[in-house]
Amino acid sequence: MEEELLNLQLLQLLLLKKRKKTRERKRSVWVRPIFDVSRMIGQGPSHNLMKELIISNDVIMFANYVRMTPESWNCLLGKVFNKLEKSTTNMRIPISPAEQLCVTIRYLADGKTQKSLMYEHRHGHSTIVGITTETMTAIIDALKDDYLPNL
């Protein structure tokens, strides 16, 4: 009797395991082609547009795009650079602090959605969420002593 009960319980466990496996979502791709790093290099606003705006010295267009002067941009980037910088590994090339700041400033200043930033900057949605969260924390940490002394 005990052996039959044990066999039934084992059978139930096997059935539960099989059901769980069938419910797991199978990924069609690991990285979507538009987000592939090898295809992405040199594309997107932070690779092209930001560099062109800085090189051209067009302060009005730069300020229109990121809602701050190039001097303010460089000052803010200098303050958050070390907190946002990542090391290069064999598995990935890190997103530059300038690009992380660009994504976050566009999110905050222009009211862009994270989904639209995903396509504009060619990073996955979870990456954009992580970038904006981490960069906003770095900005607060960098500026709180000057602008929020009571925190």
PDB file of C-alpha atoms in Angstrom:
ATOM      1  CA  MET A   1       0.000   0.000   0.000  1.00  0.00           C
ATOM      2  CA  GLU A   2       2.758   2.444   0.930  1.00  0.00           C
ATOM      3  CA  GLU A   3       4.666   1.573  -2.213  1.00  0.00           C
ATOM      4  CA  GLU A   4       1.620   2.325  -4.397  1.00  0.00           C
ATOM      5  CA  LEU A   5       1.126   5.645  -2.635  1.00  0.00           C
ATOM      6  CA  LEU A   6       4.778   6.518  -3.151  1.00  0.00           C
ATOM      7  CA  ASN A   7       4.526   5.600  -6.845  1.00  0.00           C
ATOM      8  CA  LEU A   8       1.427   7.789  -7.225  1.00  0.00           C
ATOM      9  CA  GLN A   9       3.182  10.718  -5.573  1.00  0.00           C
ATOM     10  CA  LEU A  10       6.214  10.285  -7.841  1.00  0.00           C
ATOM     11  CA  LEU A  11       3.925  10.148 -10.856  1.00  0.00           C
ATOM     12  CA  GLN A  12       2.210  13.364  -9.732  1.00  0.00           C
ATOM     13  CA  LEU A  13       5.581  15.082  -9.339  1.00  0.00           C
ATOM     14  CA  LEU A  14       6.646  13.982 -12.809  1.00  0.00           C
ATOM     15  CA  LEU A  15       3.396  15.284 -14.302  1.00  0.00           C
ATOM     16  CA  LEU A  16       3.797  18.631 -12.511  1.00  0.00           C
ATOM     17  CA  LYS A  17       7.362  18.932 -13.778  1.00  0.00           C
ATOM     18  CA  LYS A  18       6.256  18.152 -17.331  1.00  0.00           C
ATOM     19  CA  ARG A  19       3.451  20.743 -17.175  1.00  0.00           C
ATOM     20  CA  LYS A  20       5.857  23.361 -15.874  1.00  0.00           C
ATOM     21  CA  LYS A  21       8.261  22.699 -18.741  1.00  0.00           C
ATOM     22  CA  THR A  22       5.517  23.059 -21.336  1.00  0.00           C
ATOM     23  CA  ARG A  23       4.418  26.370 -19.789  1.00  0.00           C
ATOM     24  CA  GLU A  24       7.905  27.888 -19.948  1.00  0.00           C
ATOM     25  CA  ARG A  25       8.210  30.392 -22.758  1.00  0.00           C
ATOM     26  CA  LYS A  26      10.683  29.436 -25.402  1.00  0.00           C
ATOM     27  CA  ARG A  27      12.782  32.318 -26.654  1.00  0.00           C
ATOM     28  CA  SER A  28      12.829  32.752 -30.376  1.00  0.00           C
ATOM     29  CA  VAL A  29      16.039  34.799 -30.183  1.00  0.00           C
ATOM     30  CA  TRP A  30      18.424  35.752 -27.395  1.00  0.00           C
ATOM     31  CA  VAL A  31      19.121  39.258 -28.722  1.00  0.00           C
ATOM     32  CA  ARG A  32      16.926  40.779 -31.384  1.00  0.00           C
ATOM     33  CA  PRO A  33      18.902  41.725 -34.502  1.00  0.00           C
ATOM     34  CA  ILE A  34      18.203  45.463 -34.137  1.00  0.00           C
ATOM     35  CA  PHE A  35      19.779  45.358 -30.657  1.00  0.00           C
ATOM     36  CA  ASP A  36      22.836  43.302 -31.685  1.00  0.00           C
ATOM     37  CA  VAL A  37      25.977  45.130 -30.564  1.00  0.00           C
ATOM     38  CA  SER A  38      27.977  44.269 -33.685  1.00  0.00           C
ATOM     39  CA  ARG A  39      25.299  45.835 -35.902  1.00  0.00           C
ATOM     40  CA  MET A  40      24.595  48.705 -33.522  1.00  0.00           C
ATOM     41  CA  ILE A  41      28.053  50.316 -33.402  1.00  0.00           C
ATOM     42  CA  GLY A  42      27.891  53.741 -34.989  1.00  0.00           C
ATOM     43  CA  GLN A  43      24.101  53.927 -34.948  1.00  0.00           C
ATOM     44  CA  GLY A  44      21.674  55.715 -32.694  1.00  0.00           C
ATOM     45  CA  PRO A  45      21.538  59.265 -31.379  1.00  0.00           C
ATOM     46  CA  SER A  46      24.385  58.983 -28.923  1.00  0.00           C
ATOM     47  CA  HIS A  47      26.741  57.618 -31.564  1.00  0.00           C
ATOM     48  CA  ASN A  48      25.878  59.986 -34.385  1.00  0.00           C
ATOM     49  CA  LEU A  49      23.731  62.931 -33.406  1.00  0.00           C
ATOM     50  CA  MET A  50      25.402  63.830 -30.112  1.00  0.00           C
ATOM     51  CA  LYS A  51      28.876  63.706 -31.687  1.00  0.00           C
ATOM     52  CA  GLU A  52      27.751  65.855 -34.609  1.00  0.00           C
ATOM     53  CA  LEU A  53      26.102  68.380 -32.302  1.00  0.00           C
ATOM     54  CA  ILE A  54      29.261  68.652 -30.197  1.00  0.00           C
ATOM     55  CA  ILE A  55      31.593  68.889 -33.212  1.00  0.00           C
ATOM     56  CA  SER A  56      29.429  71.470 -34.981  1.00  0.00           C
ATOM     57  CA  ASN A  57      29.342  73.723 -31.892  1.00  0.00           C
ATOM     58  CA  ASP A  58      25.634  74.277 -32.540  1.00  0.00           C
ATOM     59  CA  VAL A  59      24.631  75.267 -29.010  1.00  0.00           C
ATOM     60  CA  ILE A  60      21.002  75.928 -29.936  1.00  0.00           C
ATOM     61  CA  MET A  61      20.459  72.497 -31.508  1.00  0.00           C
ATOM     62  CA  PHE A  62      22.365  70.797 -28.684  1.00  0.00           C
ATOM     63  CA  ALA A  63      20.226  72.556 -26.081  1.00  0.00           C
ATOM     64  CA  ASN A  64      17.089  71.710 -28.046  1.00  0.00           C
ATOM     65  CA  TYR A  65      18.013  68.017 -28.043  1.00  0.00           C
ATOM     66  CA  VAL A  66      19.163  67.525 -24.428  1.00  0.00           C
ATOM     67  CA  ARG A  67      17.637  70.635 -22.826  1.00  0.00           C
ATOM     68  CA  MET A  68      20.986  71.902 -21.515  1.00  0.00           C
ATOM     69  CA  THR A  69      24.084  73.677 -22.766  1.00  0.00           C
ATOM     70  CA  PRO A  70      27.173  71.695 -23.793  1.00  0.00           C
ATOM     71  CA  GLU A  71      28.964  73.101 -20.730  1.00  0.00           C
ATOM     72  CA  SER A  72      26.213  71.853 -18.398  1.00  0.00           C
ATOM     73  CA  TRP A  73      26.236  68.496 -20.184  1.00  0.00           C
ATOM     74  CA  ASN A  74      29.990  68.099 -19.781  1.00  0.00           C
ATOM     75  CA  CYS A  75      29.806  69.166 -16.127  1.00  0.00           C
ATOM     76  CA  LEU A  76      27.021  66.679 -15.348  1.00  0.00           C
ATOM     77  CA  LEU A  77      28.744  63.913 -17.316  1.00  0.00           C
ATOM     78  CA  GLY A  78      31.946  64.553 -15.380  1.00  0.00           C
ATOM     79  CA  LYS A  79      30.089  64.238 -12.074  1.00  0.00           C
ATOM     80  CA  VAL A  80      28.365  60.942 -12.917  1.00  0.00           C
ATOM     81  CA  PHE A  81      31.012  59.371 -15.166  1.00  0.00           C
ATOM     82  CA  ASN A  82      32.727  57.218 -12.515  1.00  0.00           C
ATOM     83  CA  LYS A  83      29.412  55.950 -11.152  1.00  0.00           C
ATOM     84  CA  LEU A  84      28.190  54.894 -14.596  1.00  0.00           C
ATOM     85  CA  GLU A  85      31.400  53.536 -16.097  1.00  0.00           C
ATOM     86  CA  LYS A  86      31.523  49.759 -16.545  1.00  0.00           C
ATOM     87  CA  SER A  87      34.432  47.532 -17.467  1.00  0.00           C
ATOM     88  CA  THR A  88      34.641  45.721 -20.791  1.00  0.00           C
ATOM     89  CA  THR A  89      34.367  41.949 -20.531  1.00  0.00           C
ATOM     90  CA  ASN A  90      34.575  39.043 -22.952  1.00  0.00           C
ATOM     91  CA  MET A  91      30.792  38.802 -22.852  1.00  0.00           C
ATOM     92  CA  ARG A  92      29.837  42.398 -23.640  1.00  0.00           C
ATOM     93  CA  ILE A  93      30.891  45.896 -24.528  1.00  0.00           C
ATOM     94  CA  PRO A  94      29.504  48.270 -21.891  1.00  0.00           C
ATOM     95  CA  ILE A  95      27.204  51.168 -22.682  1.00  0.00           C
ATOM     96  CA  SER A  96      29.181  54.376 -22.319  1.00  0.00           C
ATOM     97  CA  PRO A  97      28.352  56.817 -19.518  1.00  0.00           C
ATOM     98  CA  ALA A  98      27.624  59.484 -22.162  1.00  0.00           C
ATOM     99  CA  GLU A  99      25.038  57.247 -23.820  1.00  0.00           C
ATOM    100  CA  GLN A 100      23.494  56.334 -20.473  1.00  0.00           C
ATOM    101  CA  LEU A 101      23.211  60.025 -19.607  1.00  0.00           C
ATOM    102  CA  CYS A 102      21.749  60.791 -23.051  1.00  0.00           C
ATOM    103  CA  VAL A 103      19.059  58.114 -22.629  1.00  0.00           C
ATOM    104  CA  THR A 104      18.151  59.383 -19.166  1.00  0.00           C
ATOM    105  CA  ILE A 105      18.108  63.071 -20.097  1.00  0.00           C
ATOM    106  CA  ARG A 106      15.864  62.324 -23.083  1.00  0.00           C
ATOM    107  CA  TYR A 107      13.592  60.329 -20.770  1.00  0.00           C
ATOM    108  CA  LEU A 108      13.405  63.090 -18.157  1.00  0.00           C
ATOM    109  CA  ALA A 109      13.533  66.257 -20.248  1.00  0.00           C
ATOM    110  CA  ASP A 110      11.567  65.268 -23.310  1.00  0.00           C
ATOM    111  CA  GLY A 111       9.057  62.928 -21.708  1.00  0.00           C
ATOM    112  CA  LYS A 112       9.912  60.101 -24.076  1.00  0.00           C
ATOM    113  CA  THR A 113       8.641  56.689 -23.091  1.00  0.00           C
ATOM    114  CA  GLN A 114      11.089  53.941 -22.302  1.00  0.00           C
ATOM    115  CA  LYS A 115       9.649  51.958 -25.208  1.00  0.00           C
ATOM    116  CA  SER A 116      10.401  54.759 -27.684  1.00  0.00           C
ATOM    117  CA  LEU A 117      13.902  55.126 -26.222  1.00  0.00           C
ATOM    118  CA  MET A 118      14.358  51.397 -26.730  1.00  0.00           C
ATOM    119  CA  TYR A 119      14.052  51.801 -30.500  1.00  0.00           C
ATOM    120  CA  GLU A 120      15.810  55.150 -30.677  1.00  0.00           C
ATOM    121  CA  HIS A 121      18.918  53.986 -28.818  1.00  0.00           C
ATOM    122  CA  ARG A 122      18.736  50.328 -29.885  1.00  0.00           C
ATOM    123  CA  HIS A 123      18.795  48.708 -26.464  1.00  0.00           C
ATOM    124  CA  GLY A 124      16.304  46.276 -24.969  1.00  0.00           C
ATOM    125  CA  HIS A 125      13.492  47.541 -22.756  1.00  0.00           C
ATOM    126  CA  SER A 126      14.970  46.083 -19.561  1.00  0.00           C
ATOM    127  CA  THR A 127      18.313  47.700 -20.439  1.00  0.00           C
ATOM    128  CA  ILE A 128      16.643  51.107 -20.870  1.00  0.00           C
ATOM    129  CA  VAL A 129      14.848  50.701 -17.529  1.00  0.00           C
ATOM    130  CA  GLY A 130      18.136  49.780 -15.847  1.00  0.00           C
ATOM    131  CA  ILE A 131      19.990  52.677 -17.476  1.00  0.00           C
ATOM    132  CA  THR A 132      17.420  55.284 -16.462  1.00  0.00           C
ATOM    133  CA  THR A 133      17.184  53.985 -12.899  1.00  0.00           C
ATOM    134  CA  GLU A 134      20.941  53.766 -12.386  1.00  0.00           C
ATOM    135  CA  THR A 135      21.644  57.124 -14.022  1.00  0.00           C
ATOM    136  CA  MET A 136      18.949  58.961 -12.061  1.00  0.00           C
ATOM    137  CA  THR A 137      20.443  57.552  -8.859  1.00  0.00           C
ATOM    138  CA  ALA A 138      23.914  58.691  -9.959  1.00  0.00           C
ATOM    139  CA  ILE A 139      22.602  62.189 -10.798  1.00  0.00           C
ATOM    140  CA  ILE A 140      20.920  62.504  -7.400  1.00  0.00           C
ATOM    141  CA  ASP A 141      24.070  61.316  -5.616  1.00  0.00           C
ATOM    142  CA  ALA A 142      26.232  63.735  -7.601  1.00  0.00           C
ATOM    143  CA  LEU A 143      24.014  66.811  -7.177  1.00  0.00           C
ATOM    144  CA  LYS A 144      22.330  66.327  -3.807  1.00  0.00           C
ATOM    145  CA  ASP A 145      24.994  68.175  -1.795  1.00  0.00           C
ATOM    146  CA  ASP A 146      24.768  71.247  -4.040  1.00  0.00           C
ATOM    147  CA  TYR A 147      21.029  71.353  -4.681  1.00  0.00           C
ATOM    148  CA  LEU A 148      19.426  69.245  -1.929  1.00  0.00           C
ATOM    149  CA  PRO A 149      21.502  69.934   1.188  1.00  0.00           C
ATOM    150  CA  ASN A 150      18.812  68.681   3.587  1.00  0.00           C
ATOM    151  CA  LEU A 151      18.863  65.085   2.278  1.00  0.00           C
TER     152      LEU A 151
END
